[in-house]
PDB file of C-alpha atoms in Angstrom:
ATOM      1  CA  MET A  10      10.160  -0.326  -2.514  1.00 92.00           C
ATOM      2  CA  GLU A  11       9.098  -1.930  -5.775  1.00 94.00           C
ATOM      3  CA  SER A  12       9.452  -5.372  -4.294  1.00 95.00           C
ATOM      4  CA  ALA A  13       7.387  -4.268  -1.294  1.00 96.00           C
ATOM      5  CA  ILE A  14       4.534  -3.229  -3.588  1.00 96.00           C
ATOM      6  CA  LYS A  15       4.884  -6.494  -5.480  1.00 95.00           C
ATOM      7  CA  THR A  16       4.712  -8.420  -2.201  1.00 95.00           C
ATOM      8  CA  VAL A  17       1.460  -6.684  -1.288  1.00 96.00           C
ATOM      9  CA  VAL A  18      -0.029  -7.588  -4.682  1.00 95.00           C
ATOM     10  CA  THR A  19       1.277 -11.164  -4.680  1.00 94.00           C
ATOM     11  CA  GLN A  20      -0.131 -11.697  -1.210  1.00 95.00           C
ATOM     12  CA  PHE A  21      -3.614 -10.727  -2.342  1.00 95.00           C
ATOM     13  CA  LEU A  22      -3.458 -12.838  -5.482  1.00 94.00           C
ATOM     14  CA  GLY A  23      -2.220 -15.835  -3.503  1.00 94.00           C
ATOM     15  CA  SER A  24      -4.833 -15.413  -0.792  1.00 95.00           C
ATOM     16  CA  ALA A  25      -7.629 -14.960  -3.319  1.00 94.00           C
ATOM     17  CA  ARG A  26      -6.483 -18.187  -4.978  1.00 93.00           C
ATOM     18  CA  GLY A  27      -6.864 -16.969  -8.518  1.00 85.00           C
ATOM     19  CA  LYS A  28     -10.258 -15.406  -7.913  1.00 91.00           C
ATOM     20  CA  GLU A  29     -11.023 -11.727  -8.205  1.00 92.00           C
ATOM     21  CA  ASN A  30     -12.132 -11.413  -4.583  1.00 95.00           C
ATOM     22  CA  MET A  31     -11.025 -13.000  -1.345  1.00 95.00           C
ATOM     23  CA  ASP A  32     -13.638 -14.893   0.641  1.00 95.00           C
ATOM     24  CA  SER A  33     -14.045 -14.629   4.376  1.00 94.00           C
ATOM     25  CA  LYS A  34     -12.082 -17.821   5.125  1.00 94.00           C
ATOM     26  CA  ASN A  35      -9.064 -16.777   3.102  1.00 95.00           C
ATOM     27  CA  PHE A  36      -9.184 -13.283   4.558  1.00 95.00           C
ATOM     28  CA  GLN A  37      -9.102 -14.752   8.075  1.00 94.00           C
ATOM     29  CA  LYS A  38      -6.060 -16.827   7.114  1.00 94.00           C
ATOM     30  CA  LEU A  39      -4.286 -13.860   5.570  1.00 95.00           C
ATOM     31  CA  VAL A  40      -4.806 -11.704   8.634  1.00 95.00           C
ATOM     32  CA  LYS A  41      -3.792 -14.435  11.076  1.00 93.00           C
ATOM     33  CA  ASN A  42      -0.728 -15.574   9.185  1.00 93.00           C
ATOM     34  CA  GLN A  43       0.528 -12.350   7.675  1.00 93.00           C
ATOM     35  CA  LEU A  44      -0.603  -9.480   9.844  1.00 94.00           C
ATOM     36  CA  GLY A  45      -0.556 -10.971  13.341  1.00 91.00           C
ATOM     37  CA  ASN A  46       2.204  -8.707  14.580  1.00 90.00           C
ATOM     38  CA  ILE A  47       0.910  -5.356  13.428  1.00 89.00           C
ATOM     39  CA  LEU A  48      -2.824  -5.868  13.717  1.00 88.00           C
ATOM     40  CA  SER A  49      -4.287  -6.340  17.158  1.00 83.00           C
ATOM     41  CA  GLY A  50      -7.151  -8.826  17.380  1.00 85.00           C
ATOM     42  CA  SER A  51      -5.929 -10.852  14.426  1.00 84.00           C
ATOM     43  CA  GLU A  52      -6.325 -14.063  16.444  1.00 85.00           C
ATOM     44  CA  ASN A  53      -9.926 -13.267  17.232  1.00 89.00           C
ATOM     45  CA  SER A  54     -12.196 -14.556  14.461  1.00 89.00           C
ATOM     46  CA  SER A  55     -15.116 -12.299  15.290  1.00 91.00           C
ATOM     47  CA  ALA A  56     -12.855  -9.227  15.434  1.00 91.00           C
ATOM     48  CA  VAL A  57     -11.501 -10.131  11.984  1.00 93.00           C
ATOM     49  CA  LYS A  58     -15.053 -10.607  10.715  1.00 92.00           C
ATOM     50  CA  ASP A  59     -15.989  -7.144  11.948  1.00 92.00           C
ATOM     51  CA  MET A  60     -12.889  -5.716  10.296  1.00 92.00           C
ATOM     52  CA  MET A  61     -13.840  -7.405   7.050  1.00 94.00           C
ATOM     53  CA  LYS A  62     -17.317  -5.889   7.244  1.00 94.00           C
ATOM     54  CA  GLY A  63     -15.684  -2.502   7.712  1.00 93.00           C
ATOM     55  CA  LEU A  64     -13.620  -3.010   4.544  1.00 94.00           C
ATOM     56  CA  ASP A  65     -16.427  -4.506   2.487  1.00 94.00           C
ATOM     57  CA  ASP A  66     -17.676  -1.371   0.754  1.00 92.00           C
ATOM     58  CA  ASN A  67     -20.008  -3.136  -1.672  1.00 93.00           C
ATOM     59  CA  GLU A  68     -21.198  -5.558   1.025  1.00 93.00           C
ATOM     60  CA  ASP A  69     -20.760  -8.680  -1.052  1.00 95.00           C
ATOM     61  CA  GLY A  70     -19.180 -10.612   1.829  1.00 94.00           C
ATOM     62  CA  LYS A  71     -15.852 -10.706   0.001  1.00 95.00           C
ATOM     63  CA  VAL A  72     -12.726  -8.591  -0.014  1.00 96.00           C
ATOM     64  CA  SER A  73     -11.837  -7.077  -3.381  1.00 95.00           C
ATOM     65  CA  PHE A  74      -8.389  -5.802  -4.231  1.00 94.00           C
ATOM     66  CA  GLN A  75      -9.522  -2.216  -3.641  1.00 92.00           C
ATOM     67  CA  GLU A  76     -10.952  -3.174  -0.262  1.00 94.00           C
ATOM     68  CA  TYR A  77      -7.709  -4.995   0.598  1.00 95.00           C
ATOM     69  CA  MET A  78      -5.678  -1.922  -0.354  1.00 94.00           C
ATOM     70  CA  LYS A  79      -7.805   0.062   2.076  1.00 92.00           C
ATOM     71  CA  LEU A  80      -6.551  -2.240   4.841  1.00 93.00           C
ATOM     72  CA  VAL A  81      -2.948  -1.890   3.662  1.00 94.00           C
ATOM     73  CA  GLY A  82      -3.352   1.892   3.607  1.00 92.00           C
ATOM     74  CA  TYR A  83      -4.859   1.864   7.065  1.00 91.00           C
ATOM     75  CA  LEU A  84      -2.022  -0.242   8.485  1.00 93.00           C
ATOM     76  CA  ALA A  85       0.575   1.915   6.770  1.00 93.00           C
ATOM     77  CA  CYS A  86      -1.018   5.055   8.219  1.00 91.00           C
ATOM     78  CA  GLN A  87      -1.061   3.541  11.666  1.00 90.00           C
ATOM     79  CA  LEU A  88       2.601   2.531  11.427  1.00 90.00           C
ATOM     80  CA  SER A  89       3.586   5.925  10.118  1.00 89.00           C
ATOM     81  CA  GLU A  90       1.871   7.632  13.060  1.00 87.00           C
ATOM     82  CA  GLN A  91       3.591   5.281  15.482  1.00 86.00           C
ATOM     83  CA  ARG A  92       6.957   6.015  13.905  1.00 83.00           C
ATOM     84  CA  ALA A  93       6.315   9.744  13.924  1.00 77.00           C
ATOM     85  CA  GLN A  94       5.454   9.598  17.616  1.00 79.00           C
ATOM     86  CA  GLY A  95       8.531   7.465  18.262  1.00 74.00           C
ATOM     87  CA  GLN A  96      10.636  10.026  16.443  1.00 61.00           C
ATOM     88  CA  THR A  97       9.464  12.942  18.524  1.00 53.00           C
ATOM     89  CA  SER A  98      10.273  11.146  21.751  1.00 48.00           C
ATOM     90  CA  THR A  99      13.812  10.404  20.560  1.00 45.00           C
ATOM     91  CA  ALA A 100      14.109  13.373  18.279  1.00 42.00           C
ATOM     92  CA  ASN A 101      17.685  14.342  19.160  1.00 41.00           C
ATOM     93  CA  GLY A 102      20.433  13.278  16.807  1.00 40.00           C
ATOM     94  CA  GLU A 103      18.782  11.436  13.874  1.00 39.00           C
TER      95      GLU A 103
ATOM     96  CA  MET B  18       3.787  -8.822   4.123  1.00 92.00           C
ATOM     97  CA  GLU B  19       4.311  -6.873   7.345  1.00 94.00           C
ATOM     98  CA  SER B  20       7.815  -5.961   6.315  1.00 95.00           C
ATOM     99  CA  ALA B  21       6.514  -4.857   2.924  1.00 96.00           C
ATOM    100  CA  ILE B  22       4.102  -2.431   4.598  1.00 96.00           C
ATOM    101  CA  LYS B  23       6.902  -1.236   6.856  1.00 95.00           C
ATOM    102  CA  THR B  24       9.128  -0.657   3.820  1.00 95.00           C
ATOM    103  CA  VAL B  25       6.454   1.511   2.215  1.00 96.00           C
ATOM    104  CA  VAL B  26       6.171   3.581   5.401  1.00 95.00           C
ATOM    105  CA  THR B  27       9.922   3.829   5.992  1.00 94.00           C
ATOM    106  CA  GLN B  28      10.420   4.963   2.413  1.00 95.00           C
ATOM    107  CA  PHE B  29       8.029   7.857   2.865  1.00 95.00           C
ATOM    108  CA  LEU B  30       9.500   8.886   6.198  1.00 94.00           C
ATOM    109  CA  GLY B  31      13.009   8.754   4.772  1.00 94.00           C
ATOM    110  CA  SER B  32      12.067  10.693   1.648  1.00 95.00           C
ATOM    111  CA  ALA B  33      10.166  13.316   3.630  1.00 94.00           C
ATOM    112  CA  ARG B  34      13.287  13.738   5.789  1.00 93.00           C
ATOM    113  CA  GLY B  35      11.440  13.958   9.053  1.00 85.00           C
ATOM    114  CA  LYS B  36       8.830  16.367   7.760  1.00 91.00           C
ATOM    115  CA  GLU B  37       5.146  15.617   7.525  1.00 92.00           C
ATOM    116  CA  ASN B  38       5.027  16.118   3.763  1.00 95.00           C
ATOM    117  CA  MET B  39       7.422  15.414   0.939  1.00 96.00           C
ATOM    118  CA  ASP B  40       8.464  18.327  -1.242  1.00 95.00           C
ATOM    119  CA  SER B  41       8.684  18.203  -4.993  1.00 94.00           C
ATOM    120  CA  LYS B  42      12.438  17.609  -5.076  1.00 94.00           C
ATOM    121  CA  ASN B  43      12.329  14.675  -2.713  1.00 95.00           C
ATOM    122  CA  PHE B  44       9.338  13.223  -4.529  1.00 95.00           C
ATOM    123  CA  GLN B  45      11.280  13.360  -7.808  1.00 94.00           C
ATOM    124  CA  LYS B  46      14.165  11.519  -6.148  1.00 94.00           C
ATOM    125  CA  LEU B  47      11.901   8.880  -4.662  1.00 95.00           C
ATOM    126  CA  VAL B  48      10.228   8.169  -7.987  1.00 95.00           C
ATOM    127  CA  LYS B  49      13.493   8.083  -9.932  1.00 93.00           C
ATOM    128  CA  ASN B  50      15.404   5.956  -7.448  1.00 93.00           C
ATOM    129  CA  GLN B  51      12.702   3.680  -6.132  1.00 94.00           C
ATOM    130  CA  LEU B  52      10.019   3.321  -8.744  1.00 94.00           C
ATOM    131  CA  GLY B  53      11.954   3.509 -12.007  1.00 91.00           C
ATOM    132  CA  ASN B  54      11.143  -0.036 -13.014  1.00 90.00           C
ATOM    133  CA  ILE B  55       7.418  -0.084 -12.466  1.00 89.00           C
ATOM    134  CA  LEU B  56       6.505   3.492 -13.304  1.00 88.00           C
ATOM    135  CA  SER B  57       6.917   4.647 -16.849  1.00 83.00           C
ATOM    136  CA  GLY B  58       8.124   8.225 -17.269  1.00 85.00           C
ATOM    137  CA  SER B  59       9.963   8.231 -13.955  1.00 84.00           C
ATOM    138  CA  GLU B  60      13.072   9.660 -15.641  1.00 85.00           C
ATOM    139  CA  ASN B  61      11.093  12.530 -17.092  1.00 89.00           C
ATOM    140  CA  SER B  62      10.951  15.412 -14.608  1.00 88.00           C
ATOM    141  CA  SER B  63       7.915  17.073 -16.124  1.00 91.00           C
ATOM    142  CA  ALA B  64       6.011  13.777 -16.230  1.00 91.00           C
ATOM    143  CA  VAL B  65       6.790  13.270 -12.542  1.00 93.00           C
ATOM    144  CA  LYS B  66       5.648  16.831 -11.823  1.00 92.00           C
ATOM    145  CA  ASP B  67       2.351  16.154 -13.555  1.00 92.00           C
ATOM    146  CA  MET B  68       1.973  12.946 -11.580  1.00 92.00           C
ATOM    147  CA  MET B  69       2.614  14.832  -8.368  1.00 94.00           C
ATOM    148  CA  LYS B  70      -0.068  17.352  -9.288  1.00 94.00           C
ATOM    149  CA  GLY B  71      -2.445  14.462  -9.842  1.00 93.00           C
ATOM    150  CA  LEU B  72      -1.714  13.139  -6.352  1.00 94.00           C
ATOM    151  CA  ASP B  73      -1.743  16.502  -4.630  1.00 94.00           C
ATOM    152  CA  ASP B  74      -5.370  16.559  -3.481  1.00 92.00           C
ATOM    153  CA  ASN B  75      -5.046  19.640  -1.287  1.00 93.00           C
ATOM    154  CA  GLU B  76      -2.859  21.413  -3.862  1.00 93.00           C
ATOM    155  CA  ASP B  77      -0.188  22.498  -1.411  1.00 95.00           C
ATOM    156  CA  GLY B  78       2.640  21.509  -3.766  1.00 94.00           C
ATOM    157  CA  LYS B  79       3.710  18.728  -1.414  1.00 96.00           C
ATOM    158  CA  VAL B  80       2.981  15.033  -1.116  1.00 96.00           C
ATOM    159  CA  SER B  81       1.398  13.990   2.173  1.00 95.00           C
ATOM    160  CA  PHE B  82       1.420  10.426   3.433  1.00 94.00           C
ATOM    161  CA  GLN B  83      -2.177   9.952   2.278  1.00 92.00           C
ATOM    162  CA  GLU B  84      -1.314  11.281  -1.177  1.00 94.00           C
ATOM    163  CA  TYR B  85       1.728   8.975  -1.299  1.00 95.00           C
ATOM    164  CA  MET B  86      -0.452   5.997  -0.370  1.00 94.00           C
ATOM    165  CA  LYS B  87      -2.678   6.870  -3.313  1.00 92.00           C
ATOM    166  CA  LEU B  88       0.353   6.373  -5.562  1.00 93.00           C
ATOM    167  CA  VAL B  89       1.221   3.078  -3.866  1.00 95.00           C
ATOM    168  CA  GLY B  90      -2.393   1.938  -4.280  1.00 92.00           C
ATOM    169  CA  TYR B  91      -2.382   2.951  -7.919  1.00 91.00           C
ATOM    170  CA  LEU B  92       0.852   1.071  -8.622  1.00 93.00           C
ATOM    171  CA  ALA B  93      -0.409  -1.984  -6.754  1.00 93.00           C
ATOM    172  CA  CYS B  94      -3.647  -1.941  -8.772  1.00 91.00           C
ATOM    173  CA  GLN B  95      -1.729  -1.654 -11.998  1.00 90.00           C
ATOM    174  CA  LEU B  96       0.543  -4.554 -11.055  1.00 90.00           C
ATOM    175  CA  SER B  97      -2.389  -6.664  -9.980  1.00 89.00           C
ATOM    176  CA  GLU B  98      -4.126  -6.091 -13.314  1.00 87.00           C
ATOM    177  CA  GLN B  99      -0.942  -6.985 -15.182  1.00 86.00           C
ATOM    178  CA  ARG B 100      -0.610 -10.181 -13.177  1.00 83.00           C
ATOM    179  CA  ALA B 101      -4.268 -11.069 -13.694  1.00 77.00           C
ATOM    180  CA  GLN B 102      -3.911 -10.589 -17.434  1.00 79.00           C
ATOM    181  CA  GLY B 103      -0.757 -12.690 -17.391  1.00 74.00           C
ATOM    182  CA  GLN B 104      -2.662 -15.396 -15.549  1.00 61.00           C
ATOM    183  CA  THR B 105      -5.521 -15.592 -18.016  1.00 54.00           C
ATOM    184  CA  SER B 106      -3.177 -16.013 -20.932  1.00 48.00           C
ATOM    185  CA  THR B 107      -1.511 -18.970 -19.211  1.00 45.00           C
ATOM    186  CA  ALA B 108      -4.542 -20.044 -17.238  1.00 42.00           C
ATOM    187  CA  ASN B 109      -4.080 -23.794 -17.601  1.00 41.00           C
ATOM    188  CA  GLY B 110      -2.479 -25.595 -14.706  1.00 40.00           C
ATOM    189  CA  GLU B 111      -2.262 -23.033 -11.842  1.00 39.00           C
TER     190      GLU B 111
END
């Protein structure tokens, strides 16, 4: 669990390349390379751009750590709902 | 990265034991067993209770997935700030 949180942080720091915010190009790379399996549309540049706009609360064209954590939270929520639905359909015998 | 997000989700689902929200006892266990290294005070039951109150937006005495993600976000932020500070003190040569 701790290493999972560290991975999330390290990924942002690596993708932001030492800067405080991630630019559009690095965000595209991150999504394509790291989130391709759990995020639909990750191969589609304009879909990723739209997603970035949705995250970009302060509209500076970059993704801050807080904005990135919003994406992580969103993906986690989505996964958790999927799992919960999966559980109910195979709910017998843990 | 994807597996890190999955770990965060699986941890909640496991700790909540199939329920939608995590009760106080299971939250204490989660913090003690999984976050002892990155969260100070995790061994102190009353500190963990206070933390849970801080997370518990709807004040139902339980930790929902959203409230749990607030903790994950907080820990990630803290880690990221620590790393950033570490970087500036050894900023020469990447």
